[in-house]
Coordinates of C-alpha atoms and ligand atoms in Angstrom, one line a residue:
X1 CA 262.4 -16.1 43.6
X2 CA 265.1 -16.1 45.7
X3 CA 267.4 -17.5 43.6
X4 CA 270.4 -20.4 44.6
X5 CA 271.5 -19.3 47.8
X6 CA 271.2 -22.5 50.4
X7 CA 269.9 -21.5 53.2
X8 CA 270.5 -23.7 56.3
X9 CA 268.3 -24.2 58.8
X10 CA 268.3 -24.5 63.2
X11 CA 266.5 -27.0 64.6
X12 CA 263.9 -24.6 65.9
X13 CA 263.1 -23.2 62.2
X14 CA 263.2 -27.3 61.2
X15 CA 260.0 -27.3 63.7
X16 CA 258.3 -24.6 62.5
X17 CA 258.5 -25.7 58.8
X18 CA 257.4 -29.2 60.5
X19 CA 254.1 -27.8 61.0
X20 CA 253.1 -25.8 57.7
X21 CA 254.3 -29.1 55.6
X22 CA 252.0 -31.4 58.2
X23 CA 249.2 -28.7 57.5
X24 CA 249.5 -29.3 53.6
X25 CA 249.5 -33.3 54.6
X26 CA 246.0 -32.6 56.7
X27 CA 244.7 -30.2 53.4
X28 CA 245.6 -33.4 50.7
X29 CA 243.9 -35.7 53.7
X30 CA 240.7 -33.7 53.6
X31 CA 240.7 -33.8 50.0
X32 CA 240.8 -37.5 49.2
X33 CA 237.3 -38.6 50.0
X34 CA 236.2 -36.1 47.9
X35 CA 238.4 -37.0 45.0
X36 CA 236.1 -38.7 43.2
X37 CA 234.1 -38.7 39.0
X38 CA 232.2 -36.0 38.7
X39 CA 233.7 -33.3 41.0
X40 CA 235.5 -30.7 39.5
X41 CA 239.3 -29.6 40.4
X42 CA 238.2 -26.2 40.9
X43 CA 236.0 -27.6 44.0
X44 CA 239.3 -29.3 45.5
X45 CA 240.9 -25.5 45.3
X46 CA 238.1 -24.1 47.2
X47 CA 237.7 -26.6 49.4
X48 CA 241.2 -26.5 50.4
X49 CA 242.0 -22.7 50.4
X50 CA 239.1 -22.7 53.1
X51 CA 240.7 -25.2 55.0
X52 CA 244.0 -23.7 55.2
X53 CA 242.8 -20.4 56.5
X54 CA 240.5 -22.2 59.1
X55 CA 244.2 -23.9 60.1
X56 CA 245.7 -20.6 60.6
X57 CA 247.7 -20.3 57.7
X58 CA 247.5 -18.7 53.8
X59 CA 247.8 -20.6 50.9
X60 CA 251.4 -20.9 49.8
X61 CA 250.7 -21.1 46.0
X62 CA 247.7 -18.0 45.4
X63 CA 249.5 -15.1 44.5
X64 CA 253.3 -16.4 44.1
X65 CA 254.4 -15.8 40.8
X66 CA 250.8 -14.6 39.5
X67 CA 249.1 -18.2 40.6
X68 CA 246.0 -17.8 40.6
X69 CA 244.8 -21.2 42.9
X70 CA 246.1 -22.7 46.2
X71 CA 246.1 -26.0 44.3
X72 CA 248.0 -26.9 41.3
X73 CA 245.9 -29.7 39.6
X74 CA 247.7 -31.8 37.2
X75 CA 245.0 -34.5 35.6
X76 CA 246.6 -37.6 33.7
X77 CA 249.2 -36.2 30.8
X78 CA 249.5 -33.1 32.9
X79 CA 252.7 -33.3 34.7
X80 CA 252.9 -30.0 36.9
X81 CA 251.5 -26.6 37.5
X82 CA 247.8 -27.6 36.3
X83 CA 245.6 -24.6 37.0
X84 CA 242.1 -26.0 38.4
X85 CA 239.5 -26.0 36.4
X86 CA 235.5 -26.8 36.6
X87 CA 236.0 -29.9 34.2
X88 CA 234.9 -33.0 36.2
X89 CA 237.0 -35.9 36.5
X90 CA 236.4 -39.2 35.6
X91 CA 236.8 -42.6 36.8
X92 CA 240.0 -43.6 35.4
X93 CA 241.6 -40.2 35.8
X94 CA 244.8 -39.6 38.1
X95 CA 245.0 -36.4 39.7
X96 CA 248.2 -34.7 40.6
X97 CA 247.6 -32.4 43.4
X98 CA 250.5 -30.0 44.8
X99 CA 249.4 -27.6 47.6
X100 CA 251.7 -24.9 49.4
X101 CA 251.0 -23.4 52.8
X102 CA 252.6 -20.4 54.3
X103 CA 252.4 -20.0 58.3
X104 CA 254.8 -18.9 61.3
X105 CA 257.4 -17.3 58.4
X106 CA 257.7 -20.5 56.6
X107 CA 256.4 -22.4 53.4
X108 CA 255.4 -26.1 53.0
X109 CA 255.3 -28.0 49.8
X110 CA 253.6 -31.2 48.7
X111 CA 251.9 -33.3 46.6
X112 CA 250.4 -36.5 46.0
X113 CA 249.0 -38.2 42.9
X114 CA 245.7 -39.9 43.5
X115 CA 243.1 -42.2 41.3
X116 CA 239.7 -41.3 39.9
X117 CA 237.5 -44.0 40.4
X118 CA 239.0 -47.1 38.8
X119 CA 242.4 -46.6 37.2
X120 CA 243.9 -48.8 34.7
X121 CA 246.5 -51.3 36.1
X122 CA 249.8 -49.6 33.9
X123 CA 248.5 -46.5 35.5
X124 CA 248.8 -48.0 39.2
X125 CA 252.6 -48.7 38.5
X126 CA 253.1 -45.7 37.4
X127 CA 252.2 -43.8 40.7
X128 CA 253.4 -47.3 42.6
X129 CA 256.8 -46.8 41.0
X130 CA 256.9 -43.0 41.2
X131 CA 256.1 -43.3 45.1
X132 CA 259.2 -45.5 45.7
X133 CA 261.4 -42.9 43.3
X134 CA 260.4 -40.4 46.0
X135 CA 261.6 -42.1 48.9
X136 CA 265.2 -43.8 47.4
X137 CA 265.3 -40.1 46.6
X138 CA 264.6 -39.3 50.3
X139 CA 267.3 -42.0 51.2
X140 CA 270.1 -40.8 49.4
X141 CA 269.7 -37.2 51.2
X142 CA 272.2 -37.5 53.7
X143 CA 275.4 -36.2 54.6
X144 CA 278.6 -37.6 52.9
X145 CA 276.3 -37.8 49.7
X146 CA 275.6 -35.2 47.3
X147 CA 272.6 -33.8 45.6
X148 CA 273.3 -35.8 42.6
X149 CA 273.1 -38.4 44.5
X150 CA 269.6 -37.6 45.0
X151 CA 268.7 -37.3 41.8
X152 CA 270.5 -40.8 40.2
X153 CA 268.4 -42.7 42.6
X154 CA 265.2 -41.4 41.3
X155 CA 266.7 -41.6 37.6
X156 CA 267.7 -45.0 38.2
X157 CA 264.6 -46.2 39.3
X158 CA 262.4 -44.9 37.0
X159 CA 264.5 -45.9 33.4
X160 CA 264.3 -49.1 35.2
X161 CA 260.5 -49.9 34.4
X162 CA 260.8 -47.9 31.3
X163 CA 259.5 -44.5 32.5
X164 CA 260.6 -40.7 31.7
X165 CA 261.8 -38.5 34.1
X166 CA 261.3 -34.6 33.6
X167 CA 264.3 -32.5 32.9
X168 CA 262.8 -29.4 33.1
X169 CA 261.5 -29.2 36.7
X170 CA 263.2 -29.8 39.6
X171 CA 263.1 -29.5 43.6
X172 CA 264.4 -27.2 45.3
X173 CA 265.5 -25.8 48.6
X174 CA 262.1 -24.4 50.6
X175 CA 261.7 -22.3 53.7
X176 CA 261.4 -18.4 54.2
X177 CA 260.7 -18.7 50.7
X178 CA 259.1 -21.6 48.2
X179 CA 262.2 -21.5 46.3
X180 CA 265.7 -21.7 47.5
X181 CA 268.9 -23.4 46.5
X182 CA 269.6 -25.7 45.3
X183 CA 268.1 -27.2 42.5
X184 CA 267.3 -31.1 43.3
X185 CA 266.8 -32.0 40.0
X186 CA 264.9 -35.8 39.3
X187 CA 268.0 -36.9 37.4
X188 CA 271.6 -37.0 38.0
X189 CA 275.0 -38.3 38.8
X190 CA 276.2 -39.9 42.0
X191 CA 279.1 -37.7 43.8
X192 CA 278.0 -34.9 41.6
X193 CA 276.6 -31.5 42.8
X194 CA 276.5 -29.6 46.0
X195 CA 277.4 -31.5 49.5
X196 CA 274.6 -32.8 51.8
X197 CA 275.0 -30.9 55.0
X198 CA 272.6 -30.7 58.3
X199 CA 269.8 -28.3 58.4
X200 CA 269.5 -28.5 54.2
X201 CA 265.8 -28.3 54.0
X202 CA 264.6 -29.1 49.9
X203 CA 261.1 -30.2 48.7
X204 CA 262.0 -33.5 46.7
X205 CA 259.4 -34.0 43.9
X206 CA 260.0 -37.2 41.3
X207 CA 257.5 -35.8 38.4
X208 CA 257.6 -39.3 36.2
X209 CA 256.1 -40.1 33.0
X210 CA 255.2 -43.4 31.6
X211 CA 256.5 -42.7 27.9
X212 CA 258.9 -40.0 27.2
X213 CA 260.6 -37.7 29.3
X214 CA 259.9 -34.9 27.1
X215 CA 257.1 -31.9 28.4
X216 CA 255.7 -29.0 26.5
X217 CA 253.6 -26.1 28.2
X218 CA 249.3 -25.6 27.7
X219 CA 248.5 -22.7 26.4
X220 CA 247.6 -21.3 29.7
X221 CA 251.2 -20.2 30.3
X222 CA 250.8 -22.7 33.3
X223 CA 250.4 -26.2 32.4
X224 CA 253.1 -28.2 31.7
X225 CA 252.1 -31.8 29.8
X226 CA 254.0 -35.1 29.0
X227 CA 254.8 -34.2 24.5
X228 CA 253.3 -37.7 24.0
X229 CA 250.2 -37.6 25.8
X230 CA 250.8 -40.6 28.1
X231 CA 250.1 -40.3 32.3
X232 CA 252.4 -38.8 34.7
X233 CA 253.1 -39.0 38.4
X234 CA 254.6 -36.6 40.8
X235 CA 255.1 -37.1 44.5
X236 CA 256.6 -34.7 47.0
X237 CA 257.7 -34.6 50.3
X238 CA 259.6 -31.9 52.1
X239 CA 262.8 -33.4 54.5
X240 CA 265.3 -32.0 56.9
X241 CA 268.6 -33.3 57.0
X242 CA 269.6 -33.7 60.8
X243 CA 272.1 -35.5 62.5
X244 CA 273.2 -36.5 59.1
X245 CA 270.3 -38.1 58.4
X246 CA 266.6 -37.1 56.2
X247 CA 263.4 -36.1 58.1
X248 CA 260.5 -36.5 56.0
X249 CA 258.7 -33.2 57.6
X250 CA 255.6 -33.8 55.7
X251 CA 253.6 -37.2 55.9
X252 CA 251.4 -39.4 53.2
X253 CA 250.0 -41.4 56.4
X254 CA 247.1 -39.3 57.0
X255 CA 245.8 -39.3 53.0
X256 CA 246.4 -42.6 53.1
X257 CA 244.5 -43.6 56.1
X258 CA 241.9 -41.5 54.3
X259 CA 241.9 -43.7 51.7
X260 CA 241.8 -46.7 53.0
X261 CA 238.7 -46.1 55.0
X262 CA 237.2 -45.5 51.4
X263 CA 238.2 -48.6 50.4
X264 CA 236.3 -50.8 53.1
Ligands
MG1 MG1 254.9 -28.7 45.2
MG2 MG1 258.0 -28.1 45.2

């Protein structure tokens, strides 16, 4: 980890991150057809560590801290960090999936919570609500603001239909490294925190649950699950802040274009 240190970024390294958070939007865009009952997590993670070495690139996740996947798999009361497993899922099931890829000198980081089959209608808000969390999130990273900013409009949101957000995870600043400052934490106070400036480059990452806000960790070390056993949602996108304004450098348009030809 590379600790707090905010590390500001040209224009030209802005590009270059551009590309390895597109490549993790192409890996969750192959992966959604095949989200379906009946296949195992542990499929996605193969299926998409072969995809991102076809693509030029390592997986961002396998290796960094000891993690053993390129995915992180987080099914239904799982919030975060879910290790893929061979355990199929089922119609019903949401599925959490956060993917890193490393190429050119620097990391991308995203994720996207998708349905199993037919999902219960509470469930669909849930995801629905987290989504927009994500981008009033997204909005409120720009300069003049501040990252607490960032993290009362997620807050906000969220305690508005009743949901939980998690304390103990945050975004972060990502680049050279998966972790940089500062901390963008899901929760916060307007005008609090460090300054918005251009070239801040952070992974923002609403992880939302539909009952408490309170999380406990598997006993896989790993795992981190909502304490009451009710759903959670986590969204990421990586941004830029240029021109005093947030560049979403990844992209959900190409899973859900993926999706909707499933749909037809
Ligand atoms: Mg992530
Ligand atoms: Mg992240």
């Amino acid at each position: 980890m590379s600790g707090n240190k905010i590390i500001y970024k040209t224009l030209e390294e802005i590009e270059l991150m551009r590309k390895s958070a597109l490549l993790v939007s192409k890996t969750l865009a192959m992966l959604a057809p095949e989200i379906k009952p009946g296949v195992s997590p542990l499929h996605l993670d193969k299926l998409a560590e072969a995809f991102i070495r076809d693509n030029g690139a390592e997986p961002g996740f396998l290796g960094l801290y000891g993690c053993p996947s390129t995915l992180l798999t987080s099914v239904n009361d799982q919030v975060v960090h879910g290790l893929p497993t061979e355990r199929p899922l089922e119609s019903g099931d949401i599925i959490s999936v956060d993917c890193g890829t490393f190429m050119n000198g620097f990391y991308g980081d995203h994720a996207y919570t998708f349905e199993v089959g037919e999902v219960a209608a509470a469930t669909k808000k849930l995801l629905e609500v987290t989504k927009e969390c994500l981008y009033l999130g997204i909005a409120a990273a720009k300069t003049g603001n501040r990252i607490g900013d960032i993290g009362f409009a997620i807050q906000d949101h969220a305690e508005k239909h009743g949901y939980g957000v998690v304390r103990e995870l945050v975004g972060h600043g990502l680049g050279r490294t998966m972790h940089e400052g500062p901390e963008v934490p899901n929760y916060g106070r307007r005008g609090r925190g460090k300054m918005i400036k251009n070239g801040l480059t952070i992974a923002i990452e609403p992880m939302i649950n539909m009952g408490t806000h309170r999380v406990r960790k598997h006993s896989d070390g790993w795992t981190i699950c909502t304490e009451d056993g009710q759903p959670s949602a986590h969204f990421e996108h990586d941004i830029a802040v240029i021109n005093g304004k947030p560049e979403i450098l990844s992209t959900f348009d190409y899973i859900e274009e993926a999706l909707a030809k499933q749909t037809v």
